[in-house]
Amino acid sequence: HTIGLVTSNLSLHAPSQIAAAIKIQASKLHFNVVISMIEQPDMNACKNAVNSLLSQRVDGLIVNIPLEDEQAAAITEMCGNVPALFLDVSPQLDTHSITFDATTGTHLAVDHLVMQGHQHIALLSGPLNSVSARLRLEGWQQALVQHQLTAIAQLQGDWSSLSGYLQTLSLVSSGVTFTALLVANDQMALGALRALNESGLAVPGQVSVIGYDDTEDSACFIPPLTTIKQDFKALGEISVDTLTALIHTAIRPVNARVLPVTLVERKTTA
Ligand code: IPT
């Protein structure tokens, strides 16, 4: 039996840790995994990847590419009888999906900062053509409003640490005073830490930073990163278990499952 995995760029930490977790769980269940990677999110590339996996006769597909509702529906349609499970779509979508609870994640981060007395909070979002990046940005904004606050600045990166570095440098040089920075993933937070360090701003003395993901390296950043944990090992296990169950049944009621997230408090917030 074979599972097809269509994934975003594996040079990013989160997709690579998800792919590893999928591979490990699939091996336990004696399934092969065939991977098709897309460098940049792009619907045509995604369709080609799905077609190539289908022509290799995979029994089911896991799709970890950011997709809009219509795009995920089109992929499901293409798959016909082969079940497809989506990891980066809106949790509201009527399809087989497993996603993380972005509302809770973003509210945990904002509440943590506000409890520490922060009022001048800047946002560094992911690329807004990604559903998850938009959900995180909207979640932060809603949570700020609940505390009668609005973001003091809003920047956008592309998930890479370099973009986090460059965006944070531009934030610092804009002259806006901020005491905390919410970052949409740990890799951009890594770049932000370098930019703050080079600008002579102490973390957490002058600026607090919160990441998102809790990928494996984040505990070893300087200082160790406070972040929102998305449990990628659990995601890998649950996706493989869910997909293999779908493969083995003819009746497949749609199940959009949302996994919990937690705040991991380390040394970048005070
Ligand atoms: C999402 C990560 O949180 C982000 O850091 C980035 O790597 C992105 O993937 C790449 O697509 S996690 C995904 C399951 C929404």
Tab-separated table of C-alpha atoms and ligand atoms in Angstrom:
chain	number	residue	atom	x	y	z
A	1	HIS	CA	0.000	0.000	0.000
A	2	THR	CA	1.190	3.514	-0.790
A	3	ILE	CA	0.351	6.978	0.475
A	4	GLY	CA	1.076	9.973	-1.733
A	5	LEU	CA	2.206	13.155	0.009
A	6	VAL	CA	1.994	16.453	-1.840
A	7	THR	CA	3.951	18.959	0.215
A	8	SER	CA	5.133	22.558	0.264
A	9	ASN	CA	8.840	23.219	0.106
A	10	LEU	CA	10.677	20.791	2.397
A	11	SER	CA	13.450	23.280	2.998
A	12	LEU	CA	10.964	24.916	5.403
A	13	HIS	CA	11.125	23.382	8.884
A	14	ALA	CA	7.413	22.743	9.466
A	15	PRO	CA	6.647	20.857	6.232
A	16	SER	CA	9.828	18.786	6.626
A	17	GLN	CA	8.953	17.808	10.202
A	18	ILE	CA	5.417	16.954	9.097
A	19	ALA	CA	6.750	14.812	6.236
A	20	ALA	CA	9.104	13.004	8.631
A	21	ALA	CA	6.255	12.301	11.051
A	22	ILE	CA	4.070	10.992	8.205
A	23	LYS	CA	6.862	8.734	6.976
A	24	ILE	CA	7.476	7.278	10.461
A	25	GLN	CA	3.815	6.508	11.107
A	26	ALA	CA	3.319	5.094	7.597
A	27	SER	CA	6.253	2.704	8.105
A	28	LYS	CA	4.651	1.452	11.320
A	29	LEU	CA	1.509	0.609	9.378
A	30	HIS	CA	3.547	-0.908	6.499
A	31	PHE	CA	2.612	1.816	4.026
A	32	ASN	CA	5.081	3.343	1.563
A	33	VAL	CA	5.168	7.108	1.150
A	34	VAL	CA	5.784	8.725	-2.228
A	35	ILE	CA	6.499	12.443	-1.994
A	36	SER	CA	5.846	15.126	-4.547
A	37	MET	CA	7.130	18.556	-3.521
A	38	ILE	CA	6.053	21.949	-4.791
A	39	GLU	CA	8.557	24.769	-4.463
A	40	GLN	CA	6.123	27.686	-4.400
A	41	PRO	CA	2.386	27.404	-3.679
A	42	ASP	CA	0.808	27.218	-7.134
A	43	MET	CA	-2.399	25.511	-8.222
A	44	ASN	CA	-1.043	24.168	-11.513
A	45	ALA	CA	2.006	22.703	-9.842
A	46	CYS	CA	-0.294	21.145	-7.244
A	47	LYS	CA	-2.526	19.568	-9.920
A	48	ASN	CA	0.526	18.174	-11.718
A	49	ALA	CA	1.862	16.713	-8.491
A	50	VAL	CA	-1.500	15.089	-7.709
A	51	ASN	CA	-1.757	13.648	-11.227
A	52	SER	CA	1.717	12.233	-11.086
A	53	LEU	CA	0.998	10.528	-7.738
A	54	LEU	CA	-2.342	9.196	-9.022
A	55	SER	CA	-0.584	7.743	-12.064
A	56	GLN	CA	1.731	5.942	-9.635
A	57	ARG	CA	-1.454	4.353	-8.231
A	58	VAL	CA	-1.267	5.657	-4.668
A	59	ASP	CA	-4.089	4.433	-2.409
A	60	GLY	CA	-4.670	7.822	-0.801
A	61	LEU	CA	-3.254	11.343	-0.701
A	62	ILE	CA	-2.169	13.739	2.027
A	63	VAL	CA	-2.018	17.301	0.711
A	64	ASN	CA	0.077	19.760	2.721
A	65	ILE	CA	-0.142	22.773	0.406
A	66	PRO	CA	-1.997	25.985	1.281
A	67	LEU	CA	-5.223	25.781	-0.721
A	68	GLU	CA	-8.287	28.000	-1.044
A	69	ASP	CA	-11.679	26.277	-0.721
A	70	GLU	CA	-12.320	25.998	-4.487
A	71	GLN	CA	-8.810	24.666	-5.066
A	72	ALA	CA	-9.171	21.913	-2.458
A	73	ALA	CA	-12.561	21.018	-3.957
A	74	ALA	CA	-10.969	20.758	-7.418
A	75	ILE	CA	-8.231	18.458	-6.094
A	76	THR	CA	-10.796	16.228	-4.327
A	77	GLU	CA	-12.694	16.001	-7.611
A	78	MET	CA	-9.536	15.030	-9.515
A	79	CYS	CA	-8.874	12.219	-7.024
A	80	GLY	CA	-12.205	10.483	-7.701
A	81	ASN	CA	-12.274	7.347	-5.559
A	82	VAL	CA	-8.850	7.910	-4.043
A	83	PRO	CA	-9.305	9.645	-0.665
A	84	ALA	CA	-7.519	12.992	-0.150
A	85	LEU	CA	-6.770	14.497	3.254
A	86	PHE	CA	-5.841	18.207	3.484
A	87	LEU	CA	-3.530	19.767	6.101
A	88	ASP	CA	-3.463	23.424	5.027
A	89	VAL	CA	-7.034	24.521	4.302
A	90	SER	CA	-9.738	26.413	6.159
A	91	PRO	CA	-11.046	24.276	9.051
A	92	GLN	CA	-14.553	25.331	7.954
A	93	LEU	CA	-14.208	23.618	4.589
A	94	ASP	CA	-16.455	20.600	4.039
A	95	THR	CA	-13.662	18.118	3.286
A	96	HIS	CA	-11.360	15.612	4.978
A	97	SER	CA	-8.907	17.836	6.802
A	98	ILE	CA	-6.687	18.015	9.856
A	99	THR	CA	-5.605	21.492	10.878
A	100	PHE	CA	-4.435	23.270	14.032
A	101	ASP	CA	-6.603	25.618	16.094
A	102	ALA	CA	-5.376	29.049	14.968
A	103	THR	CA	-7.910	30.963	17.056
A	104	THR	CA	-6.638	29.461	20.290
A	105	GLY	CA	-2.991	29.719	19.202
A	106	THR	CA	-3.132	33.407	18.378
A	107	HIS	CA	-5.213	34.264	21.447
A	108	LEU	CA	-2.777	32.410	23.749
A	109	ALA	CA	0.086	34.465	22.321
A	110	VAL	CA	-1.675	37.829	22.612
A	111	ASP	CA	-3.031	37.100	26.119
A	112	HIS	CA	0.461	36.113	27.267
A	113	LEU	CA	1.937	39.432	26.094
A	114	VAL	CA	-0.910	41.556	27.433
A	115	MET	CA	-0.663	39.837	30.820
A	116	GLN	CA	2.976	40.878	30.929
A	117	GLY	CA	1.891	44.484	30.357
A	118	HIS	CA	2.643	44.907	26.647
A	119	GLN	CA	0.575	47.452	24.727
A	120	HIS	CA	2.816	48.317	21.791
A	121	ILE	CA	2.706	45.113	19.801
A	122	ALA	CA	3.921	44.644	16.214
A	123	LEU	CA	2.868	41.777	13.921
A	124	LEU	CA	4.990	39.854	11.452
A	125	SER	CA	2.658	37.670	9.393
A	126	GLY	CA	3.367	34.907	6.896
A	127	PRO	CA	2.627	35.274	3.152
A	128	LEU	CA	-1.028	36.260	2.858
A	129	ASN	CA	-1.643	33.898	-0.067
A	130	SER	CA	-1.516	31.160	2.597
A	131	VAL	CA	-4.761	30.349	4.438
A	132	SER	CA	-2.894	29.625	7.674
A	133	ALA	CA	-0.982	32.900	7.494
A	134	ARG	CA	-4.292	34.787	7.123
A	135	LEU	CA	-5.941	32.867	9.979
A	136	ARG	CA	-3.022	33.691	12.299
A	137	LEU	CA	-3.085	37.381	11.363
A	138	GLU	CA	-6.872	37.606	11.849
A	139	GLY	CA	-6.610	35.723	15.143
A	140	TRP	CA	-4.006	38.140	16.536
A	141	GLN	CA	-6.067	41.131	15.408
A	142	GLN	CA	-9.256	39.786	17.040
A	143	ALA	CA	-7.414	38.991	20.257
A	144	LEU	CA	-5.891	42.491	20.355
A	145	VAL	CA	-9.341	44.044	19.881
A	146	GLN	CA	-10.618	42.026	22.851
A	147	HIS	CA	-7.979	43.828	24.919
A	148	GLN	CA	-8.925	47.212	23.359
A	149	LEU	CA	-5.626	47.249	21.473
A	150	THR	CA	-4.578	47.423	17.838
A	151	ALA	CA	-1.242	46.444	16.341
A	152	ILE	CA	1.313	49.227	16.211
A	153	ALA	CA	2.781	47.913	12.952
A	154	GLN	CA	2.084	45.043	10.576
A	155	LEU	CA	4.715	43.402	8.391
A	156	GLN	CA	4.660	40.416	6.076
A	157	GLY	CA	7.367	37.813	5.473
A	158	ASP	CA	7.522	34.626	3.374
A	159	TRP	CA	8.070	32.140	6.296
A	160	SER	CA	11.878	32.172	5.794
A	161	SER	CA	14.284	33.317	8.505
A	162	LEU	CA	15.832	35.806	6.074
A	163	SER	CA	12.461	37.505	5.542
A	164	GLY	CA	12.035	37.707	9.327
A	165	TYR	CA	15.436	39.319	9.607
A	166	LEU	CA	14.817	41.887	6.843
A	167	GLN	CA	11.276	42.782	7.937
A	168	THR	CA	12.373	43.276	11.540
A	169	LEU	CA	15.283	45.496	10.450
A	170	SER	CA	12.838	47.651	8.497
A	171	LEU	CA	10.486	47.804	11.487
A	172	VAL	CA	13.302	48.969	13.750
A	173	SER	CA	14.508	51.573	11.247
A	174	SER	CA	10.946	52.907	10.750
A	175	GLY	CA	11.303	54.396	14.239
A	176	VAL	CA	8.010	52.938	15.579
A	177	THR	CA	8.337	52.076	19.275
A	178	PHE	CA	7.276	48.528	20.032
A	179	THR	CA	7.844	46.343	23.075
A	180	ALA	CA	6.664	43.051	21.618
A	181	LEU	CA	6.669	41.250	18.293
A	182	LEU	CA	4.263	38.461	17.338
A	183	VAL	CA	5.746	36.320	14.584
A	184	ALA	CA	3.757	33.819	12.472
A	185	ASN	CA	6.445	31.117	12.540
A	186	ASP	CA	9.651	30.193	14.357
A	187	GLN	CA	11.910	30.556	11.324
A	188	MET	CA	10.944	34.223	10.866
A	189	ALA	CA	11.331	34.630	14.643
A	190	LEU	CA	14.906	33.378	14.324
A	191	GLY	CA	15.624	36.130	11.788
A	192	ALA	CA	13.842	38.665	14.007
A	193	LEU	CA	16.086	37.726	16.952
A	194	ARG	CA	19.168	38.385	14.829
A	195	ALA	CA	17.819	41.759	13.654
A	196	LEU	CA	16.964	42.848	17.206
A	197	ASN	CA	20.369	41.724	18.449
A	198	GLU	CA	22.178	43.656	15.704
A	199	SER	CA	20.047	46.723	16.441
A	200	GLY	CA	21.113	46.640	20.093
A	201	LEU	CA	17.618	45.774	21.350
A	202	ALA	CA	17.675	43.264	24.212
A	203	VAL	CA	15.300	40.285	24.114
A	204	PRO	CA	13.282	40.099	26.308
A	205	GLY	CA	14.553	43.214	28.188
A	206	GLN	CA	13.418	45.710	25.535
A	207	VAL	CA	11.445	43.589	23.079
A	208	SER	CA	9.553	40.329	23.681
A	209	VAL	CA	9.210	37.874	20.784
A	210	ILE	CA	6.728	35.005	20.340
A	211	GLY	CA	7.024	32.528	17.493
A	212	TYR	CA	4.608	29.956	16.104
A	213	ASP	CA	5.165	26.214	15.342
A	214	ASP	CA	7.644	25.047	18.011
A	215	THR	CA	9.809	23.327	15.437
A	216	GLU	CA	12.661	21.328	16.903
A	217	ASP	CA	15.366	24.005	16.811
A	218	SER	CA	13.386	26.691	18.622
A	219	ALA	CA	14.458	25.551	22.087
A	220	CYS	CA	18.067	26.232	21.015
A	221	PHE	CA	17.643	29.790	19.680
A	222	ILE	CA	19.384	32.581	21.631
A	223	PRO	CA	17.438	33.149	23.815
A	224	PRO	CA	15.281	29.976	23.666
A	225	LEU	CA	12.064	30.945	21.886
A	226	THR	CA	8.654	31.328	23.515
A	227	THR	CA	6.245	29.976	20.915
A	228	ILE	CA	2.920	28.350	20.083
A	229	LYS	CA	3.367	24.622	19.727
A	230	GLN	CA	1.746	22.824	16.817
A	231	ASP	CA	2.458	19.174	17.522
A	232	PHE	CA	3.728	17.987	14.135
A	233	LYS	CA	4.437	14.447	15.354
A	234	ALA	CA	0.823	14.106	16.434
A	235	LEU	CA	-0.296	15.606	13.119
A	236	GLY	CA	1.753	13.019	11.204
A	237	GLU	CA	0.341	10.123	13.217
A	238	ILE	CA	-3.252	11.285	13.069
A	239	SER	CA	-3.109	12.044	9.345
A	240	VAL	CA	-1.741	8.626	8.471
A	241	ASP	CA	-4.246	6.881	10.782
A	242	THR	CA	-7.101	8.918	9.298
A	243	LEU	CA	-6.047	8.361	5.698
A	244	THR	CA	-5.511	4.612	6.111
A	245	ALA	CA	-8.967	4.362	7.714
A	246	LEU	CA	-10.422	6.227	4.712
A	247	ILE	CA	-8.575	3.909	2.339
A	248	HIS	CA	-10.107	0.863	4.033
A	249	THR	CA	-13.759	2.013	3.999
A	250	ALA	CA	-16.203	2.702	1.238
A	251	ILE	CA	-18.401	5.077	3.250
A	252	ARG	CA	-16.452	8.212	4.043
A	253	PRO	CA	-18.285	10.846	6.085
A	254	VAL	CA	-16.428	14.162	5.831
A	255	ASN	CA	-14.348	14.891	8.899
A	256	ALA	CA	-12.691	18.279	9.449
A	257	ARG	CA	-10.642	17.718	12.560
A	258	VAL	CA	-8.966	20.564	14.464
A	259	LEU	CA	-5.988	19.780	16.712
A	260	PRO	CA	-5.194	21.758	19.888
A	261	VAL	CA	-2.141	24.009	20.279
A	262	THR	CA	-0.296	25.135	23.413
A	263	LEU	CA	1.872	28.036	24.556
A	264	VAL	CA	5.467	27.002	25.281
A	265	GLU	CA	6.964	29.657	27.515
A	266	ARG	CA	10.753	29.979	27.169
A	267	LYS	CA	13.076	32.980	27.418
A	268	THR	CA	12.041	35.541	24.753
A	269	THR	CA	9.094	37.031	26.611
A	270	ALA	CA	8.926	39.064	29.818
B	1	IPT	C1	2.939	26.016	8.312
B	1	IPT	C2	3.997	26.503	9.285
B	1	IPT	O1	3.390	26.971	10.463
B	1	IPT	C3	4.811	27.623	8.673
B	1	IPT	O2	5.905	27.856	9.516
B	1	IPT	C4	5.283	27.301	7.255
B	1	IPT	O3	6.324	26.358	7.330
B	1	IPT	C5	4.136	26.763	6.430
B	1	IPT	O4	3.514	25.659	7.074
B	1	IPT	C6	4.605	26.310	5.062
B	1	IPT	O5	3.511	26.056	4.257
B	1	IPT	S1	2.201	24.586	9.046
B	1	IPT	C7	0.966	24.083	7.911
B	1	IPT	C8	0.450	22.710	8.294
B	1	IPT	C9	-0.159	25.059	7.940
